[in-house]
Amino acid sequence: MNEIIIKNKDFQTIENFGVSGAWWAQDVGGFEGIRDEIAELLFSQKNGIGIGCYRYNLGGGSKNSGSSDFHNKNRMAECFLKDDGTYDFGRDKNAVYMLNAAVKSGCEAVVLFVNSPPELYTKNHKSCLDKPLHTNLPRKNYGKFAAYCVKCAEHFIDCGIPVISISPVNEPVWIWTEKNGQEGCHYRPWGVHRAMRALCDEIDKSEKLKKANVVISGAENGDLRWFNKTYSRIMLGDKKIAGHSDGVDVHSYFLNDHIFPFFNDRLKFMARWRKYLNRKYPSAKVRVSEWTHMKGGRDCSMDSALVQAKVMYEDLTILNAVSWQHWIAVSDVDYCDGLIYINPDRSYNITKRYYAFGNFSKFVKTGAVRTDVGGETETLKLLAFRNGTERIIIAINLSEKETQVDLGCSGKAYITDKNHSLEEFDFHGTFTISPKSVTTFVFSAEG
């Protein structure tokens, strides 16, 4: 029997757990029969899993212009900026509906993120590239692009949306041509730096954004192996940018596809980067702003849920991530991505990933502090948090065998496994953790 002991050592303070509304919200937001139900399932503490952060995509405008023919039409996004330079905030109404529904259901933080600048400002007047590895934003338009981002943030703040940050650059290394199937813009490091500086200048002009303490997020690197030091220096080494941002946002993708084994060791890459940050920028926060299980086919099983939970565990313990955000919340494709799947008849299926994500998002709230914990084994991964007098332990059992643990107290256990979906049980001291499961224990430090 494993004895689980919370130790007297603190790590990072958690900000939130989140999801993205890209690509599905502009569709599902028009489904009057289920759109509010979906929002409740995702963001309500009472009727869902209490997700605290929502990433809203400021589109480049491919859906307005029809300039690109992406294979999935939902990846074409609307833009509030029209060709004549005026704004139409009546656009993207379905996605905006879901944004409002998320906030109404309990979401407390919104990040505005950009895949491509508005087509009005790009070189080719498209929201994707014609030529690989060429930046699609002319130098003369960086300021205009930043002003657009700030104008959109001001609009949403006026509408009561709790905007906390703007992320102007998404996965800048990748080749976002039409063939790659979505809006996107490649940037060299100098371009990322210029975009961040321009956004700083525009935020400084906005009393609304300064009053709301809106910060800059970035640089949303698409693979943990590449350019982490470069983007860290951009976000933290420039005094002006660092004055508008206290950390680095990164995507936690890591495809084991390199011919040299050295480049496939995820944990060592993460540890080296965290060590670098501790040495150069010890107060820097890491936010994991995107991850999904990169596998073909719909998977609603515990297998995928455990892959997700293991990545979350690694990111929270090695990177000391203060925020962890899943990629799309809802999916309509044959891929292992959404927490919920939408079917052609507008019915939906809830995955075990959804419930396992809820083992984190429903219980570990803003301000919770991760603490050290003893009792781990090779197949039993543990996370511990304190929030006032409440204590939370998340146990991830990767084994196909059950595991007995002793917590030395009484409380509630919430189990996600093959047969349970965040189901509540009482525990008194000892507890048998089921095979291939994620279990959240909640108890009082005073009892």
Coordinates of C-alpha atoms in Angstrom, one line a residue, residues 27-437:
D27 CA -20.4 26.4 -36.3
V28 CA -21.7 25.2 -32.9
G29 CA -22.6 28.8 -32.0
G30 CA -25.5 28.5 -34.5
F31 CA -26.9 25.3 -33.1
E32 CA -29.7 26.7 -31.0
G33 CA -30.7 23.4 -29.6
I34 CA -27.4 22.5 -28.0
R35 CA -25.0 25.6 -27.9
D36 CA -25.9 26.6 -24.4
E37 CA -25.7 23.0 -23.2
I38 CA -22.2 22.7 -24.7
A39 CA -21.2 25.9 -22.9
E40 CA -22.5 24.6 -19.6
L41 CA -20.7 21.3 -20.0
L42 CA -17.4 23.1 -20.5
F43 CA -17.5 26.1 -18.2
S44 CA -20.1 25.6 -15.5
Q45 CA -18.9 24.6 -12.1
K46 CA -22.3 23.1 -11.2
N47 CA -23.3 21.5 -14.5
G48 CA -19.9 20.9 -16.2
I49 CA -16.2 20.8 -15.5
G50 CA -15.7 24.5 -14.6
I51 CA -13.1 25.4 -17.2
G52 CA -11.8 28.9 -16.3
C53 CA -10.2 30.2 -19.5
Y54 CA -11.4 30.5 -23.1
R55 CA -9.2 31.3 -26.1
Y56 CA -11.0 33.2 -28.7
N57 CA -9.6 33.3 -32.2
L58 CA -9.4 36.8 -33.9
G59 CA -9.7 35.5 -37.4
G60 CA -7.8 36.7 -40.5
G61 CA -10.8 37.0 -42.7
S62 CA -10.5 34.0 -45.1
K63 CA -14.2 33.3 -44.6
N64 CA -15.2 36.8 -45.6
S65 CA -13.0 36.9 -48.7
G66 CA -13.0 33.3 -49.8
S67 CA -9.3 33.9 -50.6
S68 CA -8.3 30.4 -49.5
D69 CA -9.8 27.0 -50.0
F70 CA -9.0 25.1 -46.8
H71 CA -10.1 21.5 -46.9
N72 CA -12.1 22.0 -43.7
K73 CA -14.3 25.0 -44.2
N74 CA -14.6 25.5 -40.4
R75 CA -10.9 26.6 -40.4
M76 CA -11.9 29.7 -42.4
A77 CA -12.4 32.5 -40.0
E78 CA -14.1 35.9 -40.1
C79 CA -12.4 39.2 -39.4
F80 CA -13.9 42.2 -37.7
L81 CA -11.9 44.5 -40.0
K82 CA -13.4 45.2 -43.4
D83 CA -11.6 45.9 -46.7
D84 CA -12.2 49.7 -46.3
G85 CA -10.5 49.8 -42.9
T86 CA -13.8 50.1 -40.9
Y87 CA -14.9 47.6 -38.3
D88 CA -18.0 45.3 -38.3
F89 CA -18.4 43.7 -34.9
G90 CA -21.5 42.0 -36.1
R91 CA -19.3 39.5 -37.9
D92 CA -18.3 36.1 -36.5
K93 CA -21.7 36.1 -34.6
N94 CA -21.8 32.3 -33.9
A95 CA -18.3 32.3 -32.3
V96 CA -19.1 35.5 -30.4
Y97 CA -22.3 33.8 -29.1
M98 CA -20.2 30.9 -27.8
L99 CA -17.7 33.4 -26.2
N100 CA -20.6 35.1 -24.4
A101 CA -22.1 31.8 -23.4
A102 CA -18.8 30.7 -22.0
V103 CA -18.6 33.8 -19.8
K104 CA -22.2 33.5 -18.8
S105 CA -21.6 29.8 -17.8
G106 CA -18.7 30.7 -15.5
C107 CA -15.5 31.3 -17.6
E108 CA -13.5 34.0 -15.8
A109 CA -10.6 34.7 -18.3
V110 CA -10.5 35.2 -22.1
V111 CA -7.4 35.2 -24.2
L112 CA -7.6 36.8 -27.7
F113 CA -5.2 34.9 -30.0
V114 CA -4.3 35.4 -33.7
N115 CA -3.4 32.8 -36.3
S116 CA -3.0 35.4 -39.1
P117 CA -3.2 39.2 -39.2
P118 CA -6.2 40.6 -41.0
E119 CA -6.0 40.1 -44.8
L120 CA -6.2 43.8 -45.3
Y121 CA -2.7 44.1 -43.8
T122 CA -0.9 41.0 -45.2
K123 CA 1.4 41.0 -48.2
N124 CA -0.7 38.7 -50.3
H125 CA -4.1 39.8 -48.9
K126 CA -4.6 36.2 -47.7
S127 CA -4.6 34.8 -44.2
C128 CA -2.1 32.1 -45.2
L129 CA 1.2 32.0 -47.1
D130 CA 1.9 31.8 -50.8
K131 CA 5.6 31.0 -50.2
P132 CA 6.9 28.9 -47.4
L133 CA 9.0 30.5 -44.7
H134 CA 8.1 34.1 -45.8
T135 CA 6.6 36.5 -43.3
N136 CA 3.3 37.6 -44.6
L137 CA 3.1 40.9 -42.7
P138 CA 5.0 43.9 -44.2
R139 CA 7.0 45.9 -41.7
K140 CA 4.9 49.0 -42.3
N141 CA 1.8 47.1 -41.0
Y142 CA 3.0 45.8 -37.7
G143 CA 1.6 48.9 -35.9
K144 CA -1.7 48.7 -37.8
F145 CA -2.0 45.0 -36.9
A146 CA -1.3 45.8 -33.2
A147 CA -3.9 48.6 -33.2
Y148 CA -6.4 46.1 -34.6
C149 CA -5.8 43.7 -31.8
V150 CA -6.2 46.4 -29.2
K151 CA -9.4 47.7 -30.9
C152 CA -10.9 44.2 -30.7
A153 CA -9.9 43.8 -27.0
E154 CA -11.5 47.2 -26.2
H155 CA -14.7 46.2 -27.9
F156 CA -14.9 42.9 -26.0
I157 CA -14.1 44.6 -22.7
D158 CA -16.9 47.1 -23.4
C159 CA -19.2 44.1 -23.9
G160 CA -18.3 42.7 -20.4
I161 CA -15.8 40.0 -21.6
P162 CA -13.0 39.4 -19.1
V163 CA -10.1 39.8 -21.6
I164 CA -6.8 39.0 -19.7
S165 CA -4.3 38.9 -22.6
I166 CA -3.7 39.2 -26.3
S167 CA -1.5 36.7 -28.2
P168 CA -0.6 38.2 -31.6
V169 CA 1.6 35.3 -32.9
N170 CA 0.7 31.6 -33.2
E171 CA 3.3 28.9 -34.0
P172 CA 5.6 31.3 -35.9
V173 CA 8.0 28.6 -37.1
W174 CA 5.6 26.5 -39.1
I175 CA 4.8 26.8 -42.8
W176 CA 1.2 28.1 -43.0
T177 CA 0.5 27.7 -46.7
E178 CA -3.0 26.9 -48.0
K179 CA -2.0 23.3 -48.3
N180 CA -1.6 23.1 -44.5
G181 CA -5.2 23.8 -44.1
Q182 CA -5.7 26.8 -41.8
E183 CA -5.0 30.4 -41.3
G184 CA -1.5 31.2 -40.2
C185 CA 1.6 33.4 -40.6
H186 CA 5.2 32.6 -40.4
Y187 CA 7.5 34.9 -38.5
R188 CA 11.3 35.0 -38.1
P189 CA 12.4 35.9 -34.6
W190 CA 12.8 39.5 -35.5
G191 CA 9.2 39.5 -36.7
V192 CA 8.0 38.1 -33.4
H193 CA 9.9 40.7 -31.6
R194 CA 8.5 43.5 -33.8
A195 CA 5.0 42.3 -33.3
M196 CA 5.3 42.2 -29.5
R197 CA 6.9 45.6 -29.4
A198 CA 4.2 47.1 -31.6
L199 CA 1.5 45.6 -29.4
C200 CA 3.2 47.1 -26.3
D201 CA 3.0 50.5 -27.9
E202 CA -0.7 50.2 -28.7
I203 CA -1.6 48.9 -25.2
D204 CA 0.2 51.9 -23.7
K205 CA -2.2 54.1 -25.6
S206 CA -5.3 52.3 -24.3
E207 CA -6.7 53.3 -21.0
K208 CA -9.2 50.5 -21.1
L209 CA -6.6 47.8 -21.5
K210 CA -4.3 49.3 -18.9
K211 CA -7.2 49.5 -16.5
A212 CA -8.1 45.9 -17.2
N213 CA -4.5 44.8 -16.8
V214 CA -4.4 43.2 -20.2
V215 CA -1.0 41.6 -20.9
I216 CA 0.8 40.1 -23.9
S217 CA 1.0 36.4 -24.4
G218 CA 3.6 34.7 -26.6
A219 CA 5.3 33.4 -28.6
E220 CA 3.2 30.2 -28.8
N221 CA 6.0 28.0 -30.0
G222 CA 4.6 24.9 -31.7
D223 CA 7.1 22.3 -30.5
L224 CA 8.9 22.1 -27.2
R225 CA 12.2 21.3 -28.9
W226 CA 12.7 24.4 -31.0
F227 CA 13.7 28.0 -30.2
N228 CA 12.5 28.1 -26.6
K229 CA 15.5 30.1 -25.5
T230 CA 15.0 32.5 -28.5
Y231 CA 11.4 33.2 -27.7
S232 CA 12.2 33.4 -23.9
R233 CA 14.7 36.2 -24.7
I234 CA 12.1 38.0 -26.8
M235 CA 9.4 37.9 -24.2
L236 CA 11.6 38.3 -21.1
G237 CA 14.8 39.9 -22.2
D238 CA 13.4 43.1 -23.7
K239 CA 12.4 45.4 -20.9
K240 CA 9.4 46.9 -22.8
I241 CA 7.9 43.5 -23.7
A242 CA 8.7 42.1 -20.2
G243 CA 6.8 45.1 -18.7
H244 CA 3.7 43.8 -20.5
S245 CA 4.3 40.1 -19.9
D246 CA 5.5 38.0 -17.0
G247 CA 6.2 34.8 -18.8
V248 CA 6.3 32.6 -21.9
D249 CA 3.4 30.8 -23.6
V250 CA 4.3 27.5 -25.3
H251 CA 2.5 24.7 -27.0
S252 CA 3.3 21.3 -25.6
Y253 CA 3.4 19.3 -28.8
F254 CA 6.3 16.9 -29.2
L255 CA 6.2 14.4 -32.0
N256 CA 8.6 11.5 -31.6
D257 CA 9.5 11.5 -35.3
H258 CA 13.2 12.4 -35.3
I259 CA 15.8 9.9 -36.6
F260 CA 18.1 10.8 -33.7
P261 CA 16.8 9.5 -30.3
F262 CA 18.2 12.6 -28.6
F263 CA 15.6 14.7 -30.2
N264 CA 12.7 12.5 -29.0
D265 CA 13.3 12.8 -25.2
R266 CA 10.5 15.2 -24.2
L267 CA 11.3 15.2 -20.5
K268 CA 14.9 16.2 -21.0
F269 CA 14.0 19.0 -23.4
M270 CA 11.5 20.4 -20.8
A271 CA 13.9 20.1 -17.9
R272 CA 16.7 21.9 -19.8
W273 CA 14.4 24.8 -20.7
R274 CA 13.1 25.1 -17.2
K275 CA 16.7 25.1 -15.9
Y276 CA 17.6 27.9 -18.4
L277 CA 14.6 30.0 -17.2
N278 CA 15.4 29.4 -13.5
R279 CA 19.0 30.7 -14.2
K280 CA 18.2 33.6 -16.6
Y281 CA 14.6 34.6 -15.6
P282 CA 13.8 33.0 -12.3
S283 CA 10.4 34.7 -11.8
A284 CA 9.2 33.8 -15.3
K285 CA 5.9 32.0 -15.6
V286 CA 5.3 29.2 -18.2
R287 CA 1.8 28.8 -19.6
V288 CA 1.0 25.8 -21.8
S289 CA -1.4 27.4 -24.2
E290 CA -2.1 24.5 -26.5
W291 CA -2.0 20.7 -26.6
T292 CA -4.0 17.9 -28.1
H293 CA -3.5 14.2 -28.7
M294 CA -2.0 14.2 -32.1
K295 CA -3.5 11.0 -33.4
G296 CA -5.9 10.1 -36.2
G297 CA -9.4 8.8 -35.5
R298 CA -12.0 9.7 -32.9
D299 CA -11.0 8.3 -29.5
C300 CA -13.4 8.6 -26.5
S301 CA -11.6 6.1 -24.4
M302 CA -9.4 6.2 -21.3
D303 CA -6.3 5.5 -23.4
S304 CA -6.4 9.0 -24.9
A305 CA -7.5 10.5 -21.5
L306 CA -4.4 9.0 -19.9
V307 CA -2.1 10.4 -22.6
Q308 CA -3.6 13.8 -21.9
A309 CA -3.3 13.4 -18.1
K310 CA 0.3 12.3 -18.3
V311 CA 1.2 15.4 -20.4
M312 CA -0.6 17.7 -18.0
Y313 CA 1.4 16.0 -15.1
E314 CA 4.7 16.5 -16.9
D315 CA 4.0 20.1 -17.8
L316 CA 2.8 21.0 -14.3
T317 CA 5.7 19.4 -12.5
I318 CA 8.7 19.9 -14.9
L319 CA 7.8 23.2 -16.5
N320 CA 5.9 24.4 -13.4
A321 CA 3.2 25.6 -15.7
V322 CA 0.8 28.0 -14.1
S323 CA -1.9 27.6 -16.8
W324 CA -2.6 24.6 -19.0
Q325 CA -5.0 24.9 -22.0
H326 CA -6.3 22.1 -24.2
W327 CA -6.7 22.8 -27.9
I328 CA -10.2 22.7 -29.4
A329 CA -12.9 22.0 -26.9
V330 CA -15.3 20.6 -29.5
S331 CA -14.5 18.6 -32.7
D332 CA -16.5 17.6 -35.7
V333 CA -13.7 15.6 -37.5
D334 CA -12.2 12.1 -37.4
Y335 CA -9.3 13.1 -35.2
C336 CA -8.3 12.7 -31.5
D337 CA -8.7 16.3 -30.6
G338 CA -11.9 17.6 -29.0
L339 CA -13.1 17.0 -25.4
I340 CA -16.5 16.7 -27.0
Y341 CA -17.4 15.4 -30.5
I342 CA -20.2 16.9 -32.6
N343 CA -22.0 14.6 -35.0
P344 CA -23.7 15.6 -38.4
D345 CA -27.1 15.3 -36.8
R346 CA -26.0 17.8 -34.1
S347 CA -25.9 15.1 -31.4
Y348 CA -22.7 15.0 -29.4
N349 CA -20.5 12.5 -27.6
I350 CA -18.5 13.2 -24.5
T351 CA -15.0 11.7 -24.3
K352 CA -13.1 10.4 -21.3
R353 CA -10.7 13.2 -22.1
Y354 CA -13.4 15.6 -21.1
Y355 CA -13.9 14.0 -17.7
A356 CA -10.2 13.5 -17.0
F357 CA -9.7 17.2 -17.9
G358 CA -12.4 17.9 -15.4
N359 CA -10.4 16.1 -12.7
F360 CA -8.1 19.1 -13.0
S361 CA -10.3 22.0 -14.0
K362 CA -13.3 21.4 -11.7
F363 CA -11.2 21.3 -8.5
V364 CA -7.9 23.1 -9.0
K365 CA -8.9 26.7 -9.2
T366 CA -7.2 30.1 -9.6
G367 CA -4.9 30.7 -6.7
A368 CA -4.4 27.1 -5.8
V369 CA -0.7 26.3 -5.0
R370 CA 1.0 23.2 -6.1
T371 CA 2.8 21.4 -3.3
D372 CA 5.2 18.6 -3.1
V373 CA 3.8 15.1 -2.5
G374 CA 5.2 11.7 -1.7
G375 CA 4.0 8.3 -2.6
E376 CA 4.5 8.1 -6.3
T377 CA 5.5 5.0 -8.2
E378 CA 6.6 4.5 -11.8
T379 CA 2.9 4.0 -12.8
L380 CA 1.2 6.2 -10.2
K381 CA 1.7 9.9 -10.8
L382 CA 0.6 12.4 -8.1
L383 CA -0.1 16.1 -8.0
A384 CA -1.0 17.9 -4.9
F385 CA -2.5 21.4 -4.4
R386 CA -3.7 23.5 -1.5
N387 CA -6.4 26.2 -1.6
G388 CA -6.9 27.7 1.8
T389 CA -7.8 24.9 4.1
E390 CA -8.7 22.6 1.2
R391 CA -6.3 20.0 -0.1
I392 CA -6.5 18.4 -3.5
I393 CA -4.6 15.3 -4.8
I394 CA -4.8 14.1 -8.4
A395 CA -3.7 10.5 -8.8
I396 CA -3.1 9.2 -12.4
N397 CA -2.9 5.4 -12.5
L398 CA -1.2 4.4 -15.7
S399 CA -1.2 0.8 -14.8
E400 CA -3.7 -1.9 -15.8
K401 CA -3.8 -3.0 -12.1
E402 CA -5.5 -1.3 -9.2
T403 CA -3.4 0.4 -6.6
Q404 CA -4.2 0.8 -2.9
V405 CA -3.2 4.1 -1.2
D406 CA -3.5 5.5 2.3
L407 CA -4.2 9.2 2.5
G408 CA -4.5 9.3 6.3
C409 CA -7.7 11.3 6.2
S410 CA -11.3 11.3 5.0
G411 CA -12.9 13.2 2.1
K412 CA -14.4 12.9 -1.4
A413 CA -12.9 11.0 -4.3
Y414 CA -13.9 11.7 -8.0
I415 CA -13.1 8.9 -10.3
T416 CA -12.7 8.8 -14.1
D417 CA -12.0 5.4 -15.5
K418 CA -13.5 2.9 -17.9
N419 CA -16.7 2.6 -15.8
H420 CA -16.9 6.0 -14.1
S421 CA -17.0 9.6 -15.3
L422 CA -16.0 12.0 -12.5
E423 CA -18.2 10.0 -10.2
E424 CA -18.1 10.9 -6.5
F425 CA -17.2 8.5 -3.7
D426 CA -16.4 8.9 0.0
F427 CA -13.0 7.7 1.3
H428 CA -11.8 7.2 4.8
G429 CA -8.1 6.8 5.0
T430 CA -7.4 4.0 2.5
F431 CA -8.7 3.9 -1.0
T432 CA -8.3 1.5 -4.0
I433 CA -7.5 3.4 -7.2
S434 CA -8.9 1.6 -10.2
P435 CA -6.7 0.6 -13.2
K436 CA -6.1 3.2 -15.9
S437 CA -7.8 6.0 -14.1

